[in-house]
Tab-separated table of C-alpha atoms in Angstrom:
chain	number	residue	atom	x	y	z
A	1	MET	CA	-89.629	58.455	84.265
A	2	ALA	CA	-90.161	54.770	83.452
A	3	ALA	CA	-86.560	53.764	84.239
A	4	VAL	CA	-86.797	55.206	87.789
A	5	ALA	CA	-90.040	53.293	88.472
A	6	ALA	CA	-88.585	50.088	87.000
A	7	ALA	CA	-85.437	50.433	89.148
A	8	ARG	CA	-87.513	50.898	92.336
A	9	VAL	CA	-89.711	47.887	91.572
A	10	SER	CA	-86.870	45.568	90.493
A	11	GLY	CA	-84.345	46.659	93.118
A	12	ARG	CA	-81.730	46.926	90.338
A	13	ARG	CA	-80.431	49.823	88.327
A	14	VAL	CA	-82.105	50.335	84.943
A	15	GLU	CA	-80.590	52.069	81.938
A	16	VAL	CA	-82.279	55.177	80.534
A	17	VAL	CA	-81.890	53.930	76.965
A	18	SER	CA	-82.966	57.235	75.390
A	19	ALA	CA	-79.925	58.904	77.029
A	20	ARG	CA	-77.390	56.435	75.580
A	21	THR	CA	-74.657	57.927	73.349
A	22	GLU	CA	-71.432	56.701	71.777
A	23	THR	CA	-69.598	57.543	75.010
A	24	ALA	CA	-72.187	57.553	77.815
A	25	GLN	CA	-74.948	55.629	79.572
A	26	VAL	CA	-77.347	56.882	82.255
A	27	PHE	CA	-78.848	54.528	84.852
A	28	ALA	CA	-81.740	54.971	87.267
A	29	ASN	CA	-80.910	53.463	90.660
A	30	PRO	CA	-83.425	51.799	93.037
A	31	SER	CA	-82.791	54.667	95.505
A	32	GLY	CA	-84.135	57.197	92.994
A	33	THR	CA	-80.705	58.624	92.155
A	34	MET	CA	-79.124	58.564	88.710
A	35	THR	CA	-75.668	57.331	87.661
A	36	LEU	CA	-73.774	58.515	84.582
A	37	GLU	CA	-71.089	56.229	83.127
A	38	GLN	CA	-68.890	58.257	80.765
A	39	HIS	CA	-66.064	57.015	78.507
A	40	THR	CA	-63.432	59.285	76.982
A	41	LEU	CA	-63.516	57.408	73.664
A	42	PRO	CA	-66.510	55.957	71.825
A	43	VAL	CA	-67.427	52.439	72.957
A	44	ARG	CA	-70.530	51.972	70.798
A	45	VAL	CA	-71.883	53.180	67.475
A	46	ARG	CA	-75.299	53.150	65.796
A	47	ARG	CA	-75.627	50.740	62.882
A	48	GLY	CA	-79.021	50.222	61.305
A	49	GLY	CA	-80.775	51.946	64.215
A	50	VAL	CA	-79.152	49.672	66.817
A	51	TRP	CA	-76.207	50.277	69.152
A	52	VAL	CA	-73.250	47.942	68.514
A	53	PRO	CA	-69.817	47.854	70.171
A	54	VAL	CA	-67.036	49.774	68.420
A	55	ASP	CA	-64.907	47.282	66.495
A	56	SER	CA	-61.885	48.595	64.567
A	57	THR	CA	-61.090	45.193	63.061
A	58	LEU	CA	-60.661	45.604	59.310
A	59	ARG	CA	-62.469	43.393	56.786
A	60	VAL	CA	-62.352	43.306	52.988
A	61	ARG	CA	-65.863	44.109	51.699
A	62	GLY	CA	-66.982	45.123	48.244
A	63	GLY	CA	-63.461	45.824	46.983
A	64	TRP	CA	-62.568	48.014	49.995
A	65	VAL	CA	-61.060	47.456	53.431
A	66	GLU	CA	-63.468	48.705	56.124
A	67	PRO	CA	-63.711	48.613	59.926
A	68	VAL	CA	-66.477	46.450	61.379
A	69	ALA	CA	-67.984	49.369	63.375
A	70	ALA	CA	-66.416	52.829	63.749
A	71	THR	CA	-67.896	56.226	64.617
A	72	VAL	CA	-66.786	57.621	61.255
A	73	ASP	CA	-67.701	55.985	57.953
A	74	PHE	CA	-64.412	55.338	56.167
A	75	ARG	CA	-62.713	52.743	54.034
A	76	PHE	CA	-59.203	52.006	52.821
A	77	SER	CA	-58.209	51.003	49.291
A	78	ASN	CA	-57.814	47.335	48.468
A	79	GLY	CA	-55.076	48.304	46.003
A	80	GLY	CA	-55.005	49.951	42.583
A	81	ASP	CA	-55.217	53.508	41.266
A	82	GLY	CA	-58.296	54.752	43.154
A	83	PRO	CA	-58.433	56.678	46.429
A	84	LEU	CA	-56.323	55.496	49.368
A	85	VAL	CA	-58.967	56.513	51.935
A	86	VAL	CA	-62.591	57.585	51.533
A	87	LEU	CA	-64.446	59.234	54.442
A	88	SER	CA	-68.217	59.668	54.113
A	89	LYS	CA	-70.887	61.601	55.955
A	90	GLY	CA	-74.267	61.445	54.256
A	91	GLU	CA	-73.797	62.541	50.642
A	92	ARG	CA	-70.472	64.234	51.420
A	93	ARG	CA	-67.198	62.439	50.762
A	94	LEU	CA	-63.538	63.178	51.310
A	95	MET	CA	-61.036	61.209	49.241
A	96	LEU	CA	-57.316	60.995	49.875
A	97	GLY	CA	-55.157	59.548	47.119
A	98	TRP	CA	-51.620	58.186	47.151
A	99	PRO	CA	-49.372	59.591	44.383
A	100	GLY	CA	-48.889	56.146	42.793
A	101	ARG	CA	-50.543	52.770	42.275
A	102	LEU	CA	-51.174	50.922	45.539
A	103	PRO	CA	-50.385	47.218	45.883
A	104	VAL	CA	-52.994	44.831	47.312
A	105	PRO	CA	-52.572	45.329	51.069
A	106	ALA	CA	-52.010	42.872	53.889
A	107	VAL	CA	-54.831	43.198	56.429
A	108	SER	CA	-54.250	42.328	60.085
A	109	GLY	CA	-56.502	43.402	62.942
A	110	ASP	CA	-57.014	47.173	62.755
A	111	ARG	CA	-54.108	47.692	60.318
A	112	VAL	CA	-53.748	47.582	56.543
A	113	THR	CA	-50.206	47.554	55.088
A	114	TYR	CA	-49.298	48.522	51.528
A	115	SER	CA	-45.785	47.124	51.080
A	116	GLU	CA	-43.083	48.939	49.132
A	117	VAL	CA	-45.121	51.938	47.956
A	118	LEU	CA	-41.665	53.422	47.430
A	119	PRO	CA	-38.376	51.479	47.629
A	120	GLY	CA	-37.905	50.613	51.318
A	121	VAL	CA	-41.164	52.316	52.349
A	122	ASP	CA	-44.472	50.811	53.487
A	123	LEU	CA	-47.722	52.711	53.940
A	124	GLN	CA	-50.034	51.666	56.764
A	125	GLY	CA	-53.614	52.589	57.464
A	126	VAL	CA	-54.858	52.170	61.018
A	127	ALA	CA	-58.545	52.040	61.876
A	128	ASP	CA	-59.128	53.976	65.091
A	129	PRO	CA	-62.642	54.076	66.567
A	130	SER	CA	-62.877	57.753	65.614
A	131	GLY	CA	-61.385	57.504	62.114
A	132	PRO	CA	-58.421	56.477	59.987
A	133	ARG	CA	-54.746	57.163	60.640
A	134	LEU	CA	-51.952	56.877	58.085
A	135	LEU	CA	-48.371	55.903	58.850
A	136	VAL	CA	-45.428	56.018	56.466
A	137	VAL	CA	-42.932	53.342	57.526
A	138	VAL	CA	-39.414	54.108	56.286
A	139	LYS	CA	-37.467	50.867	56.651
A	140	THR	CA	-33.911	51.821	55.597
A	141	ARG	CA	-31.565	54.791	55.682
A	142	GLU	CA	-31.450	54.768	51.897
A	143	ALA	CA	-35.229	55.012	51.752
A	144	ALA	CA	-35.145	57.965	54.146
A	145	ARG	CA	-32.999	59.845	51.635
A	146	HIS	CA	-35.425	59.269	48.757
A	147	PRO	CA	-36.809	62.665	47.588
A	148	ALA	CA	-40.393	61.324	47.411
A	149	VAL	CA	-40.236	60.371	51.111
A	150	ARG	CA	-39.233	63.877	52.145
A	151	ARG	CA	-42.353	65.376	50.577
A	152	ILE	CA	-45.263	63.036	50.007
A	153	GLY	CA	-47.880	64.605	47.754
A	154	TYR	CA	-51.244	63.189	48.793
A	155	ARG	CA	-54.127	64.067	46.480
A	156	TRP	CA	-57.209	65.487	48.256
A	157	SER	CA	-60.659	65.805	46.766
A	158	GLY	CA	-64.150	66.135	48.143
A	159	GLU	CA	-67.757	65.975	47.070
A	160	GLY	CA	-69.923	68.668	48.672
A	161	LEU	CA	-66.933	69.811	50.725
A	162	ALA	CA	-64.025	72.246	50.804
A	163	VAL	CA	-60.576	71.066	51.917
A	164	ARG	CA	-58.340	73.328	54.053
A	165	ARG	CA	-54.808	72.432	55.152
A	166	ASP	CA	-53.144	73.954	58.216
A	167	GLY	CA	-49.432	74.486	58.883
A	168	SER	CA	-48.981	71.052	60.510
A	169	GLY	CA	-50.195	69.202	57.425
A	170	ALA	CA	-53.545	68.369	59.014
A	171	VAL	CA	-56.598	68.809	56.840
A	172	SER	CA	-59.944	70.235	57.884
A	173	VAL	CA	-62.950	69.655	55.698
A	174	VAL	CA	-65.906	72.014	55.806
A	175	ASP	CA	-69.308	72.010	54.128
A	176	ALA	CA	-70.767	74.840	52.032
A	177	ALA	CA	-71.798	76.691	55.212
A	178	GLY	CA	-68.231	76.537	56.573
A	179	GLU	CA	-69.173	73.963	59.240
A	180	PRO	CA	-66.460	71.370	60.007
A	181	VAL	CA	-67.248	67.880	58.750
A	182	PHE	CA	-63.916	65.990	59.053
A	183	ARG	CA	-60.452	66.679	60.413
A	184	VAL	CA	-57.586	64.480	59.305
A	185	GLY	CA	-54.305	64.773	61.180
A	186	ALA	CA	-50.958	65.170	59.484
A	187	PRO	CA	-49.356	61.915	58.281
A	188	ILE	CA	-46.886	60.400	60.779
A	189	MET	CA	-43.548	58.974	59.690
């Protein structure tokens, strides 16, 4: 192995680049041993054939709000009547829609906030390294009593996919062969 020989000659550990993943790196040590560095969450992602650090910072691009570099391709709405969130994997797409028109959001760090989607209620999207999260922020007691807050009716649709909901409100998305493609957790209030 070239990395082992390079480590012996240089006296320094050398990464086995072909073994690099989103969560792991393997190094050849000068002694001939190997070291695995493993992370529980993704720390890098492939973009254009190159590894880049995970960066959940949101940016407005092409009429959408997208993370700089996440392990899942997704984007949030920049307001309007279209989908709230779109997740993509190749030609397959999962779209989640809000039951009303979305205002232009405020974008800060890894968070997008749609103010007053219902009276006294904000909707937030959070870009995690492994995908989007949605939070419904109920700001007043009166808002908590609003019937639409008690049962939010998200609209789900997919291209090349089937959508299945479990008892917790989480959604699993499978392809034509029944293989899982996405899993979206239940909304948190």
